[in-house]
């Protein structure tokens, strides 16, 4: 038997009223709309960018382009920006032509807000938005690292802290969480999101939305979330940013949509449409993803903003003839707010007059935007109080502690010694040589997409380790960018590091700007001459009988196959934020045991990309024999699977069992700590629908739980899987629960989880 359910979760009303608003607030919105002119309505749909003016031979957009294509460096660009006069569009705000801006200085926010509230005809406040991707002032681990903590409570707490910090600076809207399922390590934006898996990404989405939005004890404690980039952006062909995407509808429904659906269910107030075209239609003007799925099936009542300047790009995609056409197609498709192009501002009034855009479409968009402003309390509290502005002049201890906790929980131990002899944790009395430019630098612990961090809050790797290892010596050595004329000095440092240390900790990897937007790579090994110099270090260390620990710092899964074969231990440190140094030092010194897992498969070589654990089986699954799905010149298995991570003790799994209940299956397993210290284990439940009307993945994560049995003892972990969650969507978006054979796997990661039972299920 097959049970069928539509994707439609909520019944649509003709006029959408935001659920959380009181009847009086909804009335207020309606009354306000009834008093607005068409121009004022369109003004609300316009997010103006602060532009720079005067004294330049080139326009601001061209300057951005020059920075993007490398004609001017980031430093040069920043210098021009900080010296330039800015146009904050006060006149347009006064005329009611601006609904939102991207500004983060509280005094600028207040000044502009005053123009909107006190000098425009209707006094509608602006909503200020910003990219707060992994923390505001307190920068936390990049999302792909934090997701690996498998800790929804942590996800929510870091989000809540970021909300409070940003709101004191006038920012009431975060362009986060980023929820793109990403399976291609070449894509630089894998750093910004929760990884490859729909279940983990959905848990991350819901927790982030709750953390950002739910504390209404004061308007200073919450912001509106913006789920992005909707949708399928992470599936860009060949891992090249902004590239085209082709995703079968069932994969959209089952995988790419899942975190957005979870975030929408958690109440996310806004969504950002993505840059890519999906199956031939740019997501900026895609009525299937926006009107049908998001606003229709999911019943999303918030508003949708474009990505930066994306409405103009609808023309470049080849989907609209000119700006007016692009504006009409976008707004009709359900794109409510224009980020940065002013195309709505200049074209929608004429489109309404000639009937190509209906007034109801404009009203619906305005209603959504005003409802979010009301929900944020902006009409009653439009300004940032002086006291709030300075609340975090000195970052409180609890903020620093949370940043450190998140960093500790997100690092992943990939390798610890060979032949069963662990190298980590290091003895605190050991003579440690710390090597590498990344170890003594603040910017590269931060990661792409953090703008409001301050140097004084940061602990570098070097500073953190010097605290814990009194005999540590630092050697600059080499890093991602080591010029030819620095090589001699680097080699001398290698010699000195080997001569001094009992153990050499080499902090190597990628600089922060090598991941994030517009940062795709065709090679995913450690950049520059790092692998070669690490090879030289290894030879010398081997000759001297010294151990080498790699502290990897990167914004994407790297191909660490060579390193795995040669170095003694690997701690995947990602970019863990302002307290990375103290966190890493605690882990290396054993004050904390690693507990992070990989939220993304680590390929064995770039040619495997895209690679992910929940793939279909194919008719000829990879094996040693020739006519199977494999490579002639590389393994088909990844280097490290999704969910993988070691710690300083060992856990043994036994007695897995599955019990059927009326509406669920309880999957239990005994976890024994066979080592000599305590640590946290993340037990993972996977399922396979063995035969179905559409081929299903070989394994799908369906739940996880943490356990921490004391050394020598055992705990039973039970993860419950609701029967209603065992189905899948077909290509029409119908959810199917099909009777048949299912396999349940439970264990430490997507590869090693062992078969607990195979059961014939009837729904
Ligand atoms: C990025 C978005 C970001 C926006 C605003 C775009 O280039 O794709 O993720 O939110 O800029 O800064």
Tab-separated table of N, CA and C and ligand atoms in Angstrom, residues 47 102 130-131 133 175-176 178 189 192 226 228-229 233 241-242 272-273 275 306-309 339 449 451 517, ligand 1:
chain	number	residue	atom	x	y	z
A	47	UNK	N	14.993	47.820	-1.565
A	47	UNK	CA	16.116	47.889	-0.619
A	47	UNK	C	17.238	48.672	-1.295
A	102	UNK	N	20.932	48.239	3.801
A	102	UNK	CA	21.955	47.373	4.379
A	102	UNK	C	22.983	48.277	5.058
A	130	UNK	N	21.622	42.730	7.257
A	130	UNK	CA	23.070	42.530	7.096
A	130	UNK	C	23.400	41.038	7.053
A	131	UNK	N	24.527	40.723	6.442
A	131	UNK	CA	25.014	39.345	6.440
A	131	UNK	C	25.644	39.037	7.789
A	133	UNK	N	26.448	35.832	9.214
A	133	UNK	CA	26.373	34.422	8.821
A	133	UNK	C	26.848	33.498	9.933
A	175	UNK	N	20.756	38.130	7.093
A	175	UNK	CA	20.676	37.334	5.863
A	175	UNK	C	21.260	35.956	6.170
A	176	UNK	N	20.592	35.248	7.018
A	176	UNK	CA	21.033	33.939	7.504
A	176	UNK	C	19.811	33.262	8.156
A	178	UNK	N	22.131	30.422	6.075
A	178	UNK	CA	22.370	29.956	4.721
A	178	UNK	C	22.123	28.445	4.744
A	189	UNK	N	31.212	28.360	-1.362
A	189	UNK	CA	30.180	28.692	-0.392
A	189	UNK	C	29.767	27.495	0.459
A	192	UNK	N	29.592	28.325	4.130
A	192	UNK	CA	28.558	29.143	4.764
A	192	UNK	C	27.342	28.361	5.235
A	226	UNK	N	16.587	35.219	7.565
A	226	UNK	CA	16.396	35.178	6.113
A	226	UNK	C	17.039	33.891	5.591
A	228	UNK	N	18.441	31.413	3.070
A	228	UNK	CA	18.982	31.606	1.725
A	228	UNK	C	19.870	30.414	1.380
A	229	UNK	N	20.199	30.213	0.119
A	229	UNK	CA	19.735	30.948	-1.051
A	229	UNK	C	18.756	30.021	-1.731
A	233	UNK	N	21.031	26.487	-5.090
A	233	UNK	CA	22.250	27.230	-5.450
A	233	UNK	C	23.510	26.372	-5.270
A	241	UNK	N	30.804	28.992	-8.752
A	241	UNK	CA	29.779	29.847	-8.153
A	241	UNK	C	28.923	30.508	-9.240
A	242	UNK	N	27.669	30.667	-8.932
A	242	UNK	CA	26.654	31.305	-9.790
A	242	UNK	C	26.272	30.454	-10.994
A	272	UNK	N	15.674	34.556	0.953
A	272	UNK	CA	16.383	35.210	-0.150
A	272	UNK	C	16.424	34.260	-1.341
A	273	UNK	N	15.990	34.765	-2.495
A	273	UNK	CA	16.050	33.945	-3.709
A	273	UNK	C	17.505	33.867	-4.169
A	275	UNK	N	20.855	33.229	-6.836
A	275	UNK	CA	21.320	33.767	-8.119
A	275	UNK	C	21.106	32.809	-9.294
A	306	UNK	N	15.376	39.572	-3.136
A	306	UNK	CA	16.287	39.034	-4.161
A	306	UNK	C	17.686	38.963	-3.579
A	307	UNK	N	18.585	38.273	-4.244
A	307	UNK	CA	19.985	38.408	-3.862
A	307	UNK	C	20.493	39.714	-4.499
A	308	UNK	N	21.720	40.099	-4.146
A	308	UNK	CA	22.211	41.423	-4.526
A	308	UNK	C	22.190	41.624	-6.041
A	309	UNK	N	21.469	42.636	-6.459
A	309	UNK	CA	21.387	43.029	-7.885
A	309	UNK	C	20.861	41.940	-8.801
A	339	UNK	N	16.721	43.761	-3.948
A	339	UNK	CA	17.958	44.166	-3.284
A	339	UNK	C	18.862	44.865	-4.298
A	449	UNK	N	32.806	36.196	5.407
A	449	UNK	CA	31.493	36.630	5.862
A	449	UNK	C	31.387	36.973	7.338
A	451	UNK	N	31.881	40.519	9.512
A	451	UNK	CA	32.261	41.907	9.260
A	451	UNK	C	32.452	42.732	10.513
A	517	UNK	N	31.743	33.509	-0.950
A	517	UNK	CA	31.210	33.829	-2.281
A	517	UNK	C	32.327	34.036	-3.305
B	1	LIG	C1	25.267	37.083	-1.466
B	1	LIG	C2	24.263	36.940	-0.351
B	1	LIG	C3	24.294	38.141	0.544
B	1	LIG	C4	24.085	39.388	-0.283
B	1	LIG	C5	24.057	40.666	0.538
B	1	LIG	C6	25.194	38.433	-2.143
B	1	LIG	O1	26.258	38.641	-3.003
B	1	LIG	O2	25.059	36.054	-2.403
B	1	LIG	O3	24.515	35.769	0.378
B	1	LIG	O4	23.324	38.029	1.544
B	1	LIG	O5	25.133	39.482	-1.226
B	1	LIG	O6	25.284	40.974	1.045
